Coordinates of C-alpha atoms and ligand atoms in Angstrom, one line a residue:
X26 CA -9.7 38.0 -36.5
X27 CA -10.6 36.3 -39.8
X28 CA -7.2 35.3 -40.9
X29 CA -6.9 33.8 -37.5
X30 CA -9.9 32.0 -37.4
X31 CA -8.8 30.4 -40.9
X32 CA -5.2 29.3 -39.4
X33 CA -7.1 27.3 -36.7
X34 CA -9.8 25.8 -38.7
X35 CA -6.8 24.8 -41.1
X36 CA -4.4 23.7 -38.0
X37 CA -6.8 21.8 -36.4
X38 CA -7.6 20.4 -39.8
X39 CA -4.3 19.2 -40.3
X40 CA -3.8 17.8 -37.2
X41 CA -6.7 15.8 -36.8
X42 CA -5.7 14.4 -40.7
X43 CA -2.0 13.8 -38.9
X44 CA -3.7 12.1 -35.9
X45 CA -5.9 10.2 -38.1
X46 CA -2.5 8.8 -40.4
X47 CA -0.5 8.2 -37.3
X48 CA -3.0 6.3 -35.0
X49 CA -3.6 3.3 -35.6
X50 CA -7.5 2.0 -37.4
X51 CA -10.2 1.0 -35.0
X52 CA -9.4 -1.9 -32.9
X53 CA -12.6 -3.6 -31.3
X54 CA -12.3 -4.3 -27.7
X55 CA -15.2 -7.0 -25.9
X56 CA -16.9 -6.6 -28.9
X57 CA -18.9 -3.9 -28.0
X58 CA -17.0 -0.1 -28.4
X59 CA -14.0 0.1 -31.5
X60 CA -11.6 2.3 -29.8
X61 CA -9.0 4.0 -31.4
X62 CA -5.4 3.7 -30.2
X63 CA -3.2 6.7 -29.9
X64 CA 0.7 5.7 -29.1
X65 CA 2.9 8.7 -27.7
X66 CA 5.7 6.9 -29.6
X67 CA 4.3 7.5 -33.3
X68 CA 3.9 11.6 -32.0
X69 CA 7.4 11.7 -31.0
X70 CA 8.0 10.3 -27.8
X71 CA 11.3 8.6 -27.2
X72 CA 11.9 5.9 -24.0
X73 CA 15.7 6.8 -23.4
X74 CA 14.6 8.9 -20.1
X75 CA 15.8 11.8 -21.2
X76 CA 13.8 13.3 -24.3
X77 CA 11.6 15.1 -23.0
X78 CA 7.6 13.9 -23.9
X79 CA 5.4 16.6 -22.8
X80 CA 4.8 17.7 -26.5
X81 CA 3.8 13.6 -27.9
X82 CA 1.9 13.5 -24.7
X83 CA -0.3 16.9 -25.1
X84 CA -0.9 16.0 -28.9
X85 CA -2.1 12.5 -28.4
X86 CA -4.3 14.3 -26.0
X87 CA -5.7 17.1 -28.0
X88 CA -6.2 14.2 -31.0
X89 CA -8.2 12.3 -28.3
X90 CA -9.9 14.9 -27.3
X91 CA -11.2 16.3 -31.0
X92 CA -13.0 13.4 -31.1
X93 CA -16.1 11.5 -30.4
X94 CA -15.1 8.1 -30.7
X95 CA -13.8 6.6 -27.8
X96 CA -9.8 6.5 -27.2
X97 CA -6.7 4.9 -26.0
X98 CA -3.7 7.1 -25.7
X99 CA -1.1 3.9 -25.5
X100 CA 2.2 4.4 -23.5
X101 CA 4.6 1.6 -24.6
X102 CA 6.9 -0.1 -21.7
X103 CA 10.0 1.9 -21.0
X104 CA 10.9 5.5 -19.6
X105 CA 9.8 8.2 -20.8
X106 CA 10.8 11.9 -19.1
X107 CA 8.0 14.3 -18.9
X108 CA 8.6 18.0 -17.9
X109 CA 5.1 18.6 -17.3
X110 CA 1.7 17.2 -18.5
X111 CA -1.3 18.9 -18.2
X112 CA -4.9 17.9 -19.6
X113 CA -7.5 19.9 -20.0
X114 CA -10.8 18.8 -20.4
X115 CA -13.1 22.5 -21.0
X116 CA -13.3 21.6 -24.7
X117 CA -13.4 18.1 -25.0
X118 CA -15.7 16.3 -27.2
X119 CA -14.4 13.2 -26.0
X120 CA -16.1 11.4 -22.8
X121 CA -13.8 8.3 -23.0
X122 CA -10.6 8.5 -22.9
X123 CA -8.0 5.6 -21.2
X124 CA -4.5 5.6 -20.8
X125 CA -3.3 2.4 -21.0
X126 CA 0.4 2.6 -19.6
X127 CA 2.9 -0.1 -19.9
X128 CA 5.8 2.2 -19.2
X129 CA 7.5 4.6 -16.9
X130 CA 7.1 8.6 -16.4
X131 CA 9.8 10.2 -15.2
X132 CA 9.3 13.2 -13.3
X133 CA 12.4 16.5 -13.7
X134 CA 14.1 15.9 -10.8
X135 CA 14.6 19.5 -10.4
X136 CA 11.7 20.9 -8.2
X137 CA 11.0 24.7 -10.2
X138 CA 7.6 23.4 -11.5
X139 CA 4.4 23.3 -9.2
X140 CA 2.3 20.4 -11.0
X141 CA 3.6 17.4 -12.8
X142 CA 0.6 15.2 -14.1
X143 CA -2.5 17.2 -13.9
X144 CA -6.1 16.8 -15.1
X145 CA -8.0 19.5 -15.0
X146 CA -12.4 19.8 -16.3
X147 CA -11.9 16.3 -17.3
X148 CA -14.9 13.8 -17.8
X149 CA -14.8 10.0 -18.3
X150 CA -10.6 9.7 -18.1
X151 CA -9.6 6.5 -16.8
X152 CA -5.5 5.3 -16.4
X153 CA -4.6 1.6 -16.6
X154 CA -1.0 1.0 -15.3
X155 CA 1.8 3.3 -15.3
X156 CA 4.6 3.6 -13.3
X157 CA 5.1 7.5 -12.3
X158 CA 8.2 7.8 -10.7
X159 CA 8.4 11.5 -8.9
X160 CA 12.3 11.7 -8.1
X161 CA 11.8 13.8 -4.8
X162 CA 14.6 12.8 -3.3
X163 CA 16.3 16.3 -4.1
X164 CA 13.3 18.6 -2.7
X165 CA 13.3 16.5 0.3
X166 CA 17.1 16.9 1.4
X167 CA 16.7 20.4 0.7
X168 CA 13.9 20.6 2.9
X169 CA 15.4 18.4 5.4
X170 CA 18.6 20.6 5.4
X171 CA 17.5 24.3 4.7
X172 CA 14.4 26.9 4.4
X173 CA 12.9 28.8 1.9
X174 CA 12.7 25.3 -0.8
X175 CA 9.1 25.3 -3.2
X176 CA 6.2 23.4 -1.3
X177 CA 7.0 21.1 -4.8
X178 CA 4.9 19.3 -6.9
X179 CA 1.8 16.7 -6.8
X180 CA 2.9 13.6 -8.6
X181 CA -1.2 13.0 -10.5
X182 CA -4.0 15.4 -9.7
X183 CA -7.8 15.8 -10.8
X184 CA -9.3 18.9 -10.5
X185 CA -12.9 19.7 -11.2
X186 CA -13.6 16.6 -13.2
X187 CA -16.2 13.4 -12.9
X188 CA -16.2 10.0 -13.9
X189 CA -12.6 9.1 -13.1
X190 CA -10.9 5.6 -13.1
X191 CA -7.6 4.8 -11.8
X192 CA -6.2 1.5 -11.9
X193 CA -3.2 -0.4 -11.0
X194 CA -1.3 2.8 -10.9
X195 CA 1.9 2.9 -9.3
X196 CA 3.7 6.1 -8.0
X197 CA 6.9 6.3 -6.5
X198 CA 8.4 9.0 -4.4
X199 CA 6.4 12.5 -5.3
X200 CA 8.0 15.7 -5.0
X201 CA 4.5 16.4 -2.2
X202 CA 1.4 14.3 -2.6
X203 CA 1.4 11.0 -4.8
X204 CA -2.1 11.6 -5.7
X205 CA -4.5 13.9 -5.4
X206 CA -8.7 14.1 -5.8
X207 CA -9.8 17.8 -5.9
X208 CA -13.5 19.1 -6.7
X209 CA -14.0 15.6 -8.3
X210 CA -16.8 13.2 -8.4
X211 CA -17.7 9.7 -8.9
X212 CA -13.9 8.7 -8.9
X213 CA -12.7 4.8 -8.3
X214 CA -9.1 4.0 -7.5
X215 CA -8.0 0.5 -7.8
X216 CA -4.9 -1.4 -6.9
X217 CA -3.0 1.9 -6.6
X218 CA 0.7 1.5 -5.1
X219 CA 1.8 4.2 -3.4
X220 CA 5.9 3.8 -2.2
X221 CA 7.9 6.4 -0.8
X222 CA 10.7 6.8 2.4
X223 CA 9.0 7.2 6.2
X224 CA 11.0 10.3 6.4
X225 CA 9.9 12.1 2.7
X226 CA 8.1 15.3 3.8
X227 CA 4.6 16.2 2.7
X228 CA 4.0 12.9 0.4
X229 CA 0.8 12.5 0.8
X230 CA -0.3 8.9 -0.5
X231 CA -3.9 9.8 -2.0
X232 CA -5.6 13.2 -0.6
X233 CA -9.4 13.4 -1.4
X234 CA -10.7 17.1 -1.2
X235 CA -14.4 19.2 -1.9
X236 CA -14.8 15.5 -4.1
X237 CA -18.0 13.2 -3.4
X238 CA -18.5 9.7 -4.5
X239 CA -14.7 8.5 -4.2
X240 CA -13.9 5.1 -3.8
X241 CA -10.6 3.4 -3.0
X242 CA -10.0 0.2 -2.8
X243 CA -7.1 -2.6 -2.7
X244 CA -4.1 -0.6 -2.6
X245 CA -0.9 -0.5 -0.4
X246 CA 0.5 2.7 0.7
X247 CA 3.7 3.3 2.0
X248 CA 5.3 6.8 2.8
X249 CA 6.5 9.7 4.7
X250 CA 3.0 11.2 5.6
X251 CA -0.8 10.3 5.2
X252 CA -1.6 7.4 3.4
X253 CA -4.7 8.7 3.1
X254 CA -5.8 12.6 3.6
X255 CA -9.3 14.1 3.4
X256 CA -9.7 17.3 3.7
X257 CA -13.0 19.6 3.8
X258 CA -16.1 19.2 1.6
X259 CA -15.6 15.5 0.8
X260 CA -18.7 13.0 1.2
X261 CA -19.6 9.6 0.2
X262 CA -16.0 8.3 0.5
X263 CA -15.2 4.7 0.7
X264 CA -11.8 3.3 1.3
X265 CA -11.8 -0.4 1.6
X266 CA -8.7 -3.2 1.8
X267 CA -6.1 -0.9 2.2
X268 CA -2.2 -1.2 4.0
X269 CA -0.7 1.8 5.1
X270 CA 2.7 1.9 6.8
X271 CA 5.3 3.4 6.9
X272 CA 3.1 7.2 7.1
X273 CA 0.6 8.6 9.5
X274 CA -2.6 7.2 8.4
X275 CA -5.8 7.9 7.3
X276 CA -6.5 11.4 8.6
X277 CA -9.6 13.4 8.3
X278 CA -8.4 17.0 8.6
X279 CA -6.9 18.7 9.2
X280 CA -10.2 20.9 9.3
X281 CA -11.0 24.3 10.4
X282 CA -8.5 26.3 9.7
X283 CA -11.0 28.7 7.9
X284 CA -14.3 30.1 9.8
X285 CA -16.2 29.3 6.6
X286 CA -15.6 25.4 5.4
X287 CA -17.8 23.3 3.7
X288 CA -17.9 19.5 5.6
X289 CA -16.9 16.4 5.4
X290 CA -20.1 13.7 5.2
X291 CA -20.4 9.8 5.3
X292 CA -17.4 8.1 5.6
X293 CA -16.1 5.0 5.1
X294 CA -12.9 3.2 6.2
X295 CA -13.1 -0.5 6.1
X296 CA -10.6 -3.3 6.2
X297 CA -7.2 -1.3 6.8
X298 CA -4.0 -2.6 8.4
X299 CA -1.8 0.0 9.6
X300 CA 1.9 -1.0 10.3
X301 CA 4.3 0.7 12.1
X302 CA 2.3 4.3 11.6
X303 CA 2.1 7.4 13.5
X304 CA -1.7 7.1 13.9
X305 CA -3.9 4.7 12.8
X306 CA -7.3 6.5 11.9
X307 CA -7.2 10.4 12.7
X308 CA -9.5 13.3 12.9
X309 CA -7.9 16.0 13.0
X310 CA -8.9 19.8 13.6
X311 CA -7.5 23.3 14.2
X312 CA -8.4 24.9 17.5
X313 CA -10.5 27.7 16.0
X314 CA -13.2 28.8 15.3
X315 CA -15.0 27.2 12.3
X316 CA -18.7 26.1 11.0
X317 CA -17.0 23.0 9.5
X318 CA -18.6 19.5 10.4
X319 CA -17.8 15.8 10.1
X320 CA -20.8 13.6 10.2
X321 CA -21.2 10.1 9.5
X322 CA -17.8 8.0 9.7
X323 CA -17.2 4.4 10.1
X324 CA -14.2 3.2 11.2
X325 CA -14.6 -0.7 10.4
X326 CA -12.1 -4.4 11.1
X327 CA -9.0 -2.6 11.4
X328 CA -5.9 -4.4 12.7
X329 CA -3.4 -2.2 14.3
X330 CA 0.8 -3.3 14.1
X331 CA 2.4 -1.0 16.7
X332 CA 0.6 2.0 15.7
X333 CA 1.3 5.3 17.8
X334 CA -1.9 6.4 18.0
X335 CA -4.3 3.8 16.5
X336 CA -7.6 5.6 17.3
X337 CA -7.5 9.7 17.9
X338 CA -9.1 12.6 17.2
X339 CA -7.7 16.0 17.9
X340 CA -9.5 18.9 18.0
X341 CA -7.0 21.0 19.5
X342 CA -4.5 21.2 17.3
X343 CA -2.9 24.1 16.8
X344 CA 1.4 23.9 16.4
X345 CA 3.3 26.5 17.9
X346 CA 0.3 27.8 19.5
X347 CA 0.0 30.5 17.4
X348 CA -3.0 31.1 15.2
X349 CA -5.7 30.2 17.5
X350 CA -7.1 33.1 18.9
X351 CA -9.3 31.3 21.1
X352 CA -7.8 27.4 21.3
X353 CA -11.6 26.1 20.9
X354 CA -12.5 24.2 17.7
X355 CA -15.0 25.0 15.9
X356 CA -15.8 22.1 13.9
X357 CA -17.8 19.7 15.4
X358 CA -17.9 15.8 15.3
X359 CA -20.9 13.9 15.6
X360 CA -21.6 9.9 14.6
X361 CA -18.6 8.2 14.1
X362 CA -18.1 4.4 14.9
X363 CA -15.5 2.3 15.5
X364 CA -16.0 -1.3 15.4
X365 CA -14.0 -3.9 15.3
X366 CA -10.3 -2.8 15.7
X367 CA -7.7 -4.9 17.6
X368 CA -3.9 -5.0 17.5
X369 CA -1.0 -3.1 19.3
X370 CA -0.2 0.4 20.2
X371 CA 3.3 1.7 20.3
X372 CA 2.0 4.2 23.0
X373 CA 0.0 3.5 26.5
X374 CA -2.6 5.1 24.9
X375 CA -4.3 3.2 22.4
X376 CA -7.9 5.1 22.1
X377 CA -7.8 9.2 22.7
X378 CA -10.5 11.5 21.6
X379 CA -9.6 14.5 22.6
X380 CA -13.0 16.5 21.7
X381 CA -13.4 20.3 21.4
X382 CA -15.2 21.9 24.8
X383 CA -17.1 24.4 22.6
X384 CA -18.5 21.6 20.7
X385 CA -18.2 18.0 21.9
X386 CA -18.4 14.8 20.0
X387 CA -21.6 13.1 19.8
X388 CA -23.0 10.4 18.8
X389 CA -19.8 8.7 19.0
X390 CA -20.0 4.4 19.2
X391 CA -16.9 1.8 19.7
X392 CA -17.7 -2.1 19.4
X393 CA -15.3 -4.4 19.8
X394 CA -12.1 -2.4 20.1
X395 CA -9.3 -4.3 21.4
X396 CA -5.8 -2.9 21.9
X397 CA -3.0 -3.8 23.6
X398 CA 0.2 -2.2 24.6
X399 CA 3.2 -3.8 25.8
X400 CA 0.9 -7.6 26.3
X401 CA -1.5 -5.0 28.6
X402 CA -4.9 -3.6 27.6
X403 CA -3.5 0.2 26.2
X404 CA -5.5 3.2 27.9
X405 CA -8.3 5.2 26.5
X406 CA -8.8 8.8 27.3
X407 CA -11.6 10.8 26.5
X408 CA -12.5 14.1 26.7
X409 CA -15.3 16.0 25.8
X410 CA -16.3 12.9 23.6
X411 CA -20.0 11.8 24.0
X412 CA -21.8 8.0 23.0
X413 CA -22.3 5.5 24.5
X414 CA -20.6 4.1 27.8
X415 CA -17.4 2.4 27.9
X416 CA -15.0 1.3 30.4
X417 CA -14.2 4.9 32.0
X418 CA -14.3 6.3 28.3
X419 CA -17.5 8.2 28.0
X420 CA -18.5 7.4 25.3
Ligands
NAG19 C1 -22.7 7.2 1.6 O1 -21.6 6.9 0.6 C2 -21.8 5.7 -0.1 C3 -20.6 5.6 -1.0 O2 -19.4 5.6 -0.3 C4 -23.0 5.7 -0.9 O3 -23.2 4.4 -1.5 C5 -24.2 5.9 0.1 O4 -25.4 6.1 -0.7 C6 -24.0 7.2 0.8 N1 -25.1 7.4 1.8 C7 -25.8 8.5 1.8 C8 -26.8 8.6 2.8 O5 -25.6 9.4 1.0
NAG20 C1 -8.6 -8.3 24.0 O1 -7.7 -9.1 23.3 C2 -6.9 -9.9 24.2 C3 -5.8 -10.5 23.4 O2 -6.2 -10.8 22.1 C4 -7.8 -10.9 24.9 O3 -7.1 -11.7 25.7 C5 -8.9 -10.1 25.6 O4 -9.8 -11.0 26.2 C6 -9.6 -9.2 24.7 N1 -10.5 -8.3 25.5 C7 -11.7 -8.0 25.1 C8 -12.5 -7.2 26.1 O5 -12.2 -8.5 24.1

């Protein structure tokens, strides 16, 4: 036990003194904080595409991480391949740590690994830039063509970590989600670029789960499934300026799979253009029984471009009819608004809330929505959906 402890204390040691010779001195940035700059090149890390970084890229984190002073781990333009990176936050003395990226990560383009870029009990971690290309294209023919392929992995995740900055990111068609926000909070995504084929399977643009306090904001989203996803036990979301298309929206849910299921609070969606999606703003449920909730949501100036479904919720979902004992959902909906939201349907049905009979919608408002189908007013059908009155939508 001794003669171990010594090897760490002098490994770490070392290190540090490495990291300390290798990095460069204190730069002073606005004048206020000297932060010191780590590049992945001086630990190793070569930009021919094919050496492969993961080591340069854990060490400049771990010499980040051993210390107090605030840090830049600098990725140089060019193209760097990185089997797998994973940060760990548990024993990090550092609560400011930004990755400024000029460069590109290359992702295997094998699919045997589950995670590619993951954070994990991280706290103050901001990214500036980067280019994370996900090379799917492999996972997705052999999901396209035949069964039994890995779900694959997330392009960038945050697990269980607060205080989270991401901006100007650009990720380029994942292996499954582009990015995702797990048991997070306070976390603000900026400019983010999200670009991946209408027909890639399961590539998620951003998916926001048990987080609170996530903002999004200014970012254009392109790919095969939601731009947006949010799944249960996220509050205090705000997703402004957004274009989504191709993909299938910004979905709440799907919920209530599980009986127990923690809810998803205060809402909101604001200034989103949706082009050429499969639905425009979604909520989304299992038909079964559940305690889940979704309170709170506005749906705000959203312009529609032939959008299947540009306003739904489905509470009866349930493919293949199997798994839902009794075809009731159990999660219940209550004050969402829609206001302001005009444009064109690709369907004669424009509005559709399609509420659970066990436990209606309430509360539910619409203000100035205006959709057309075809150069025609496009129908709205509701069931089960309570509010107030419009048209022969009870609303
Ligand atoms: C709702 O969320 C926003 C952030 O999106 C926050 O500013 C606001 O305080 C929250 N409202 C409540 C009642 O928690
Ligand atoms: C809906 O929009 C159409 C075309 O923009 C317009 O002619 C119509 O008056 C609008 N209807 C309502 C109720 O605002």
């Amino acid at each position: 036990m001794m003669n171990y402890n010594i090897f760490i204390t002098c490994a770490l040691t070392t290190f540090i003194g490495l990291a300390f010779m290798i990095s460069s001195p204190m730069v002073v940035e606005g004048g206020v904080v000297p932060r010191r700059i780590i590049n992945v090149m001086r630990l190793g890390a070569v930009p021919d595409g094919q050496t492969d970084a993961s080591l340069p890229f854990q060490s400049a984190w771990a010499s980040a991480c051993s210390s107090l002073t605030p840090s830049t781990i600098y990725v140089p333009a060019g193209r760097f391949f990185v089997r797998s990176a994973y940060f760990q936050g548990d024993r990090c003395k550092n609560k400011a740590i930004r990755f400024v990226i000029d460069g590109t990560l290359l992702a295997p383009s094998d699919f045997r690994n589950s995670v590619w870029i993951k954070f994990e009990k991280v706290t103050g971690v901001s990214i500036l830039g980067g280019f994370l290309d996900g090379r799917g294209t492999a996972l997705w023919a052999c999901k396209a063509h035949s069964g039994g392929c890995p779900a694959g992995a997330t392009t960038l995740e945050f697990f269980d970590s607060k205080n989270i900055m991401i901006t100007r990111l650009t990720s380029i068609n994942s292996k499954k989600f582009h990015i995702v926000i797990n048991a997070c909070q306070n976390v603000n995504l900026q400019g983010i670029t999200v670009s991946a084929p209408g027909n890639s399977p399961n590539t998620d643009g951003i998916h926001i789960e048990s987080s609170s306090g996530v903002t999004v904001l200014n970012s254009r989203i392109a790919t095969g499934d939601d731009c947006i996803s949010i799944g249960p036990g996220s509050s205090n979301l705000w997703i402004q300026t957004i274009t989504c298309g191709p993909g299938h929206g910004v979905s709440i849910g799907s919920l209530g799979w599980s009986l127990q299921e923690a809810g998803v609070q205060n809402v909101t969606v604001k200034t989103v253009t949706f082009t050429s999606t499969e639905n425009g703003v979604r909520i989304k449920t299992w038909a079964r029984e559940s305690n889940g909730f979704v309170r709170g949501v506005l749906f705000q100036d959203l312009t529609m471009v032939n959008v299947q479904n540009p306003v739904i919720i489905d509470q009866n979902y349930c493919p293949g009819e199997h798994n839902c004992p009794r075809q009731m959902a159990g999660v219940s909906i209550s004050n969402v608004r829609y206001d302001n939201i005009h444009g064109t349907s690709a369907s004669e049905i424009g509005v559709k809330l399609d509420c659970s009979k066990e436990h209606p919608c309430s509360g539910m408002q619409m203000e100035d929505v205006n959709l057309s189908y075809e150069n025609r007013p496009a129908h709205e059908s509701c069931v089960n959906a309570f509010g107030a009155t419009r048209g022969n939508c009870l609303i």
